Coordinates of C-alpha atoms and ligand atoms in Angstrom, one line a residue:
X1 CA 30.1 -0.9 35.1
X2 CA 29.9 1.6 37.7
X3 CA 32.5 2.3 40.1
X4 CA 31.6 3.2 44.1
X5 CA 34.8 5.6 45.0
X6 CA 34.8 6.6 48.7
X7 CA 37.2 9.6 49.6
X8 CA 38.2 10.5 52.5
X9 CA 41.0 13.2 53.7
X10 CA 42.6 12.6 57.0
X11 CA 45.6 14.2 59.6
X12 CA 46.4 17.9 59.5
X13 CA 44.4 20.0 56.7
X14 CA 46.5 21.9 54.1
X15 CA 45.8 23.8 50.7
X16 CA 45.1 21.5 48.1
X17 CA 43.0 19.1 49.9
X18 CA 39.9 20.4 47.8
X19 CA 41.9 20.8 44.0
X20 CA 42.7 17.1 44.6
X21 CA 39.7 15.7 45.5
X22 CA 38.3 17.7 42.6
X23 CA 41.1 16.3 40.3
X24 CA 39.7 12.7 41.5
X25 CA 36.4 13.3 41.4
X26 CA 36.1 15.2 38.4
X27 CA 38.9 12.7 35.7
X28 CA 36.1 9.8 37.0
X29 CA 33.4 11.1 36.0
X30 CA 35.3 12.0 32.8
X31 CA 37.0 8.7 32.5
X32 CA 33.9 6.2 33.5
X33 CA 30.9 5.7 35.1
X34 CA 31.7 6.9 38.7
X35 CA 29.7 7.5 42.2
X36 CA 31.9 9.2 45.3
X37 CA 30.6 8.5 48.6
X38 CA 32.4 10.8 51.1
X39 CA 33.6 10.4 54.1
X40 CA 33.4 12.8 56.7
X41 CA 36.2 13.4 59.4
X42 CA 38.9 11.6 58.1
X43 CA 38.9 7.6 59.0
X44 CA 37.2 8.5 62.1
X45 CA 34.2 8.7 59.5
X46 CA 35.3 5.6 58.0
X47 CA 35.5 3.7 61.7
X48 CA 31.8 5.6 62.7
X49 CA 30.3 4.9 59.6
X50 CA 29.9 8.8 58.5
X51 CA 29.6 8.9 55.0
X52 CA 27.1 10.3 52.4
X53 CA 27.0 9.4 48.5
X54 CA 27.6 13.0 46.7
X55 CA 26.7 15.4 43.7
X56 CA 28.9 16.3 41.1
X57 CA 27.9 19.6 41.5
X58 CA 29.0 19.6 45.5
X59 CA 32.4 19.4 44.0
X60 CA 32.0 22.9 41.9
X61 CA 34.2 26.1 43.3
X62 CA 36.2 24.1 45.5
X63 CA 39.7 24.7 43.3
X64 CA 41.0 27.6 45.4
X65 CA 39.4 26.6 48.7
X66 CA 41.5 25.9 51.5
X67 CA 41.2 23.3 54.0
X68 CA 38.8 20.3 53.3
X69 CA 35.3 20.0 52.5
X70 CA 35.1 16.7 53.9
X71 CA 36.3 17.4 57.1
X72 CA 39.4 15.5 58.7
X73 CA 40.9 14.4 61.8
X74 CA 43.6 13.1 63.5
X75 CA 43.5 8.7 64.2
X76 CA 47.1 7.4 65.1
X77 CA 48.0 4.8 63.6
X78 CA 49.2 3.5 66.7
X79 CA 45.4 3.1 68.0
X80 CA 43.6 1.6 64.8
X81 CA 44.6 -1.8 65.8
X82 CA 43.5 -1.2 70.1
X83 CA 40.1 -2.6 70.7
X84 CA 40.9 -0.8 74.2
X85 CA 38.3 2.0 73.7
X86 CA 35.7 0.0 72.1
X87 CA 35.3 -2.0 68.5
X88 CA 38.6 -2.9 66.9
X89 CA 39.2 -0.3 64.5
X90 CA 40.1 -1.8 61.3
X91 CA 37.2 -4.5 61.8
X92 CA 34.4 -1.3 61.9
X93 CA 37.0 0.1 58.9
X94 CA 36.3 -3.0 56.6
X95 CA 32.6 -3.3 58.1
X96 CA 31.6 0.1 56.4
X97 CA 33.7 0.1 53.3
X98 CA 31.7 -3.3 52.5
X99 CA 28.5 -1.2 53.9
X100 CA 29.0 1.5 51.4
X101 CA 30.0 -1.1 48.4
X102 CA 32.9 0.4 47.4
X103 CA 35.2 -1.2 44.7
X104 CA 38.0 1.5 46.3
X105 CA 38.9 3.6 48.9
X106 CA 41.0 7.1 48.1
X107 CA 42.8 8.5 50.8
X108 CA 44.8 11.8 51.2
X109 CA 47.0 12.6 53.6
X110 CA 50.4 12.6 55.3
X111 CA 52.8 9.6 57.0
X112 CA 50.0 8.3 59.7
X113 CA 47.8 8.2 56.7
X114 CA 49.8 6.7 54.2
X115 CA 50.2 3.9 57.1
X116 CA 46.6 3.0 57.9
X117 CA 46.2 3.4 54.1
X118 CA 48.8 0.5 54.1
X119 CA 47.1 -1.5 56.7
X120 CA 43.7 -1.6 55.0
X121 CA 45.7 -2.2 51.7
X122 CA 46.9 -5.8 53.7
X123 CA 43.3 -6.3 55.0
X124 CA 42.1 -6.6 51.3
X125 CA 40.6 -3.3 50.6
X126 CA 41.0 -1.7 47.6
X127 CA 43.2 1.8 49.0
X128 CA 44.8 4.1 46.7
X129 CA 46.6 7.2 48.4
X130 CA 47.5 10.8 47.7
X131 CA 50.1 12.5 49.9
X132 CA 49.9 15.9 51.2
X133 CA 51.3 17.8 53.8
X134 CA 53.2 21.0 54.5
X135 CA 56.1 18.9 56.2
X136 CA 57.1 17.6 52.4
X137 CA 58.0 14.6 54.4
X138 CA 56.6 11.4 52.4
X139 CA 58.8 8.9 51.1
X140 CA 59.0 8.6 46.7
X141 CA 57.1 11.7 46.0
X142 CA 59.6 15.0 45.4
X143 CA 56.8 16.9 46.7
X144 CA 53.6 16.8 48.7
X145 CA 50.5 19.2 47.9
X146 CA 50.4 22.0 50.1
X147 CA 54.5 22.6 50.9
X148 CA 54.8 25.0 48.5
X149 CA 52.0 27.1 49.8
X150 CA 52.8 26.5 53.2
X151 CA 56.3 28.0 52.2
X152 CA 55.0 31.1 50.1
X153 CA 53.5 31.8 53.4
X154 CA 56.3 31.0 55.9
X155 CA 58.3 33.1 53.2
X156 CA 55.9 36.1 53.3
X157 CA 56.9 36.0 57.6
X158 CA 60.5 36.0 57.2
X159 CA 60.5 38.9 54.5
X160 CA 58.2 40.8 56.7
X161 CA 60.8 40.1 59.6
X162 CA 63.4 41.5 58.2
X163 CA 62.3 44.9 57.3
X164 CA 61.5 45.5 61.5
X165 CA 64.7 43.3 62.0
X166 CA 66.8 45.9 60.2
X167 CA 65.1 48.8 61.2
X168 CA 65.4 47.8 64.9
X169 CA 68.3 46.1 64.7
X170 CA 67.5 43.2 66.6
X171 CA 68.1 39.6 66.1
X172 CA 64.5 37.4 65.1
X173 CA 64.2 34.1 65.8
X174 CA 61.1 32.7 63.2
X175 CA 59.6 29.5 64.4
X176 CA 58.2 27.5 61.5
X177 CA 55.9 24.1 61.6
X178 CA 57.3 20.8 60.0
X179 CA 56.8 18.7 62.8
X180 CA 59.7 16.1 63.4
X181 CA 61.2 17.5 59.0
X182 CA 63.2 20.0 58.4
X183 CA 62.0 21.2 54.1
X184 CA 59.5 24.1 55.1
X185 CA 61.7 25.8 57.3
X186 CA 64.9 25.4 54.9
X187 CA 63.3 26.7 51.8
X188 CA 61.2 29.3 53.3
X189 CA 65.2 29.9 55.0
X190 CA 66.4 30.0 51.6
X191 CA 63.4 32.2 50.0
X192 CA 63.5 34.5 52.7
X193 CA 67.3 35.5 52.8
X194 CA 67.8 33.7 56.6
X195 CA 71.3 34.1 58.1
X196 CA 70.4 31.0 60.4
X197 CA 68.6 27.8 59.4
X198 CA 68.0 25.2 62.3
X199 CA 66.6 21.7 61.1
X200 CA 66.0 18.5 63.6
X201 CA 68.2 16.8 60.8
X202 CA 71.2 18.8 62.0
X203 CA 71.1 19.4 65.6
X204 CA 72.8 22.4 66.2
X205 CA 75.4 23.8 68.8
X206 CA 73.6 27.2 69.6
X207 CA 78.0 28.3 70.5
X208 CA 77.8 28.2 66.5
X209 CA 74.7 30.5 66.7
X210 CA 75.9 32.9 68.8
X211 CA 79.0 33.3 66.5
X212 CA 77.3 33.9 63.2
X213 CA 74.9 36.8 64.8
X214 CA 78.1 38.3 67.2
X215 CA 80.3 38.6 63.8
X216 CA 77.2 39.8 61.7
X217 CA 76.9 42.8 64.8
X218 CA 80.6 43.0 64.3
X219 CA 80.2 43.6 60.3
X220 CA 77.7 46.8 61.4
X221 CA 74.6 44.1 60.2
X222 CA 72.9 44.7 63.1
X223 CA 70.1 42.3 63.1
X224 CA 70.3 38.9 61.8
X225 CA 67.3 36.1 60.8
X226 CA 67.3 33.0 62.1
X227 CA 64.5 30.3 60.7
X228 CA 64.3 27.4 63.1
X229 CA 62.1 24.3 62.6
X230 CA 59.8 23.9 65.4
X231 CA 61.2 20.0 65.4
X232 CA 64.5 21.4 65.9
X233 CA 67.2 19.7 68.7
X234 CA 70.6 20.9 69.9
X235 CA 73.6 18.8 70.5
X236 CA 73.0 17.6 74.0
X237 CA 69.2 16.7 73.1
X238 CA 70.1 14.5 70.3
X239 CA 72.0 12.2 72.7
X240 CA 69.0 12.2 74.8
X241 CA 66.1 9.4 74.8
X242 CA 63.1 10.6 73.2
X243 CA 61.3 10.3 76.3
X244 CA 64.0 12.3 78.3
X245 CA 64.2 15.3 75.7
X246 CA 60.1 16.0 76.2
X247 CA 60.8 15.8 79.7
X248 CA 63.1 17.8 80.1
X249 CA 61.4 20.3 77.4
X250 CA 58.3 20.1 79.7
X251 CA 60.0 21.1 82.9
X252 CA 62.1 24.1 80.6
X253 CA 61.0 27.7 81.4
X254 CA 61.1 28.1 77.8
X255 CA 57.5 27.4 75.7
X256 CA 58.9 26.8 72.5
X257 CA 62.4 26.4 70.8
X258 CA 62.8 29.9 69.8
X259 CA 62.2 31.1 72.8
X260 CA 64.8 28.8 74.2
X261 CA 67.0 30.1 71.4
X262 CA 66.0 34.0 71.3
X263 CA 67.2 33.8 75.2
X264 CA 70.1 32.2 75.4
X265 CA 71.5 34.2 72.2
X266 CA 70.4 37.4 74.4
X267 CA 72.6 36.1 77.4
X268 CA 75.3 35.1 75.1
X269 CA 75.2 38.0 72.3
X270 CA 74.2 40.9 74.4
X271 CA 71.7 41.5 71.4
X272 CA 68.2 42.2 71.2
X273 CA 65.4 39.3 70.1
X274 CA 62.5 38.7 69.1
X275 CA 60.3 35.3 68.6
X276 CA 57.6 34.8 65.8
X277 CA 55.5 31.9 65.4
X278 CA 53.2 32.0 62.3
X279 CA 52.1 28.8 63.7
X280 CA 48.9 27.1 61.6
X281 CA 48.4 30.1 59.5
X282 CA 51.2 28.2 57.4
X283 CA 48.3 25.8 56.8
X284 CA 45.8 28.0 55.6
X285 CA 43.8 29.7 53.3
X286 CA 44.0 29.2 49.0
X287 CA 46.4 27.0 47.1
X288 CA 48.8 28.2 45.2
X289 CA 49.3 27.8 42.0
X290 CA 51.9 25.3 41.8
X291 CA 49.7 23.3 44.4
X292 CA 46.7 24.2 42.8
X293 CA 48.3 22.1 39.6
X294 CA 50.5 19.4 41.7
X295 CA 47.0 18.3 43.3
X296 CA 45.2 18.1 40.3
X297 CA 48.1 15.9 38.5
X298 CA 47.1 13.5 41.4
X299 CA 44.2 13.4 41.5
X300 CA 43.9 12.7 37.6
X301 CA 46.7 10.3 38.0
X302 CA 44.6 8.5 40.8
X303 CA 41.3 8.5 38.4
X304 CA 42.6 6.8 36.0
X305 CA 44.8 4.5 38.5
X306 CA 41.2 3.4 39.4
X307 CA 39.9 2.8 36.1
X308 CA 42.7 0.4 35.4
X309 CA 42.2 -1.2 38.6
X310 CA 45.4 -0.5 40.3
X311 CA 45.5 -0.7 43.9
X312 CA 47.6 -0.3 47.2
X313 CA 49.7 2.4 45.4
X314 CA 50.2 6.2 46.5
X315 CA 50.7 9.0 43.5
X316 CA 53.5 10.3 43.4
X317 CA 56.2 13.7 41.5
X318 CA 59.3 12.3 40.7
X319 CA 60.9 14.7 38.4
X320 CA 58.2 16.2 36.1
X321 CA 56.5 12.8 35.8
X322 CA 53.4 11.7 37.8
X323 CA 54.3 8.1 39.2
X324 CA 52.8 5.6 41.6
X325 CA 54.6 3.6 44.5
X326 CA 53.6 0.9 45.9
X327 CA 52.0 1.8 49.4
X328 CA 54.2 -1.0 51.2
X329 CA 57.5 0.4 50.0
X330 CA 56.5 4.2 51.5
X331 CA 54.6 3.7 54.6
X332 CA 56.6 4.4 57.3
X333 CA 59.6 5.1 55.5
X334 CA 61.3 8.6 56.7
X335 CA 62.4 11.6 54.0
X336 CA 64.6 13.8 55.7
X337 CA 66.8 16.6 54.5
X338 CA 70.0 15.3 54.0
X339 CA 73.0 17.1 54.1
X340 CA 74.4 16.2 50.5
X341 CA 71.5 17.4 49.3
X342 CA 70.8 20.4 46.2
X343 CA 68.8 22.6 49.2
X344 CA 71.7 22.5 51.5
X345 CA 74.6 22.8 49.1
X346 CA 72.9 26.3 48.1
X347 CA 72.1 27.6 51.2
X348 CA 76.0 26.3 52.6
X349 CA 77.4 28.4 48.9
X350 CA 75.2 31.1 50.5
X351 CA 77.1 30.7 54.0
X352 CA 74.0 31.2 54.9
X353 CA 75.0 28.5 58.8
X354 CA 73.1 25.2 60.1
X355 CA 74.8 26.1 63.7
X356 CA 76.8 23.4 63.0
Ligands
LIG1 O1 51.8 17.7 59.8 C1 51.4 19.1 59.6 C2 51.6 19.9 60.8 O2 51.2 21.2 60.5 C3 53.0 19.9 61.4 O3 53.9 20.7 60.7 C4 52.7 20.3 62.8 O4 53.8 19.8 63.7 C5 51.4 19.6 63.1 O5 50.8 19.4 61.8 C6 50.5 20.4 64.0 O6 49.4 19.6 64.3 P1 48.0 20.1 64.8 O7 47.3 20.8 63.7 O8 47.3 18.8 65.2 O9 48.3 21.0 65.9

């Protein structure tokens, strides 16, 4: 019997998107008799009713494409169940996954995703997930497609930094994405040689900063790196409401951390700075390899997940096994660094400081 397969990728784009909807696309066809209907733009497609049934061959060359070729968006979570701004949500969800007959709905993306994923999963659809995101920040899975590109890349920046760091011998404060997680920015700290990693799991005291780059100065290293997530919080912010810290960011003269950072160690040090912000180019261009592979693991995994008819599950690496958790036990549920962890222990054996 054939099997009606939408797919849809939604939140922030990263490398990988493309392997793993190949990986899906292509183990069905493979596995049984499979149709994919895609869905364009993320569940805003899904809510709008923007879908088209697809070729195999529209799924050729996509391997080393970045980004998506369906499209994406972002749809908080928060808003799927308002009927404020029109139709509820998950009502026009459920109205067009029965309007494209599906017998299952894939869907890849990050936390927001994984959490509508688990809503439509309780409304009775048929929802497997596959996480990615550069932020590595979804609960059970070791890894999420498109970290490890995202930190070859932020990597690349902070060994670039350091050849003008030491020839100027300034101090560089590198700004790296992650959102509210601290992985990319410590192993593309770790990869890159940092003196300095900053991570919102450790607010800092940026008196600790200031010591580590004054005593490098003092040891004739002249410059120093520091890698600082862009989710990042000092002491006296961590005690703050959530509220009150964007407040007070907003009224700040500063526009982003490290240029909060990069000035106050210039006041403090008397040294030179610098600011770098690679910004969304962490989210572009090919997979690497080892994402390349992770998404296609998933994406087989999740063919043959729907074959058997197991649903309301999200693949998952644990160790070098390819698992599946349920989607109620993840959604919503927080991976942070953690200070016991392998990552830190290293960088600490490094003395390589968290400001802390
Ligand atoms: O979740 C991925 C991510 O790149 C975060 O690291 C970052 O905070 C956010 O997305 C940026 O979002 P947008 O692409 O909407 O600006």
């Amino acid at each position: 019997m054939k099997k009606r397969i939408g797919i849809l990728t939604a939140g922030g784009d990263c490398p990988g998107l493309n392997a793993a909807i190949r990986g899906v696309v292509r183990a069905s066809y493979h596995l049984f008799d499979a149709e994919i209907i895609g869905i364009r733009g993320g569940f805003r497609g899904l809510i709008e009713g923007d879908y088209q049934p697809m070729e195999e061959s529209q799924f050729s060359n996509i391997l080393t494409r970045g980004g998506t070729i369906l499209g994406t968006s972002r749809t908080p979570f928060s808003q799927m169940r308002s009927n404020g701004d029109g139709p509820d949500k998950v009502a026009e969800m459920k109205k067009n996954y029965r309007a494209m007959r599906l017998d299952c709905l894939v869907c890849l993306g990050g936390n927001g995703t994984h959490k509508t994923a688990n809503l439509l999963s309780e409304e009775g659809l048929n929802v497997i997930g596959l996480p990615k995101t550069i932020d590595n920040d979804i609960y059970g899975t070791d890894f999420t497609f498109g970290f490890h590109t995202a930190v070859d890349i932020a990597t690349d920046v902070v060994d670039r930094i350091h050849t003008t760091a030491a020839s100027h011998g300034r101090c560089m404060v590198i700004e790296l994405m992650g959102n509210k997680s601290g992985w990319l920015t410590l192993y593309a700290g770790v990869a890159g040689g940092a003196d300095v990693i900053l991570l919102p799991e450790f607010p800092y005291d940026i008196q600790k900063v200031a010591e580590v780059v004054e005593t490098r100065a003092n040891l004739r290293k002249s410059f120093s790196i520091i890698a600082v997530a862009e989710g990042a919080m000092d002491k006296d912010e961590k005690d703050m409401k959530k509220k009150d810290r964007e407040a007070a960011r907003v009224e700040s003269p500063y526009n982003s951390i490290s240029h909060r950072i990069a000035t106050q160690l210039e006041q403090m040090v008397g040294v030179e700075c610098r600011t770098v912000i690679p910004g969304h180019i962490q989210r572009g261009g090919t997979p690497c390899a080892y994402d390349r592979v992770l998404s296609t693991e998933f994406g087989v995994h999740a063919a043959h997940l729907i074959r058997d008819d197991i649903y309301g599950v999200t693949v998952a690496v644990d160790g070098r096994s390819i698992i599946h958790n349920k989607l109620s036990d993840i959604a919503g549920v927080a991976k942070p660094v953690l200070w016991d962890g392998p990552m830190v222990r290293s960088a600490m054996g490094l003395n390589v400081s968290f400001g802390i």
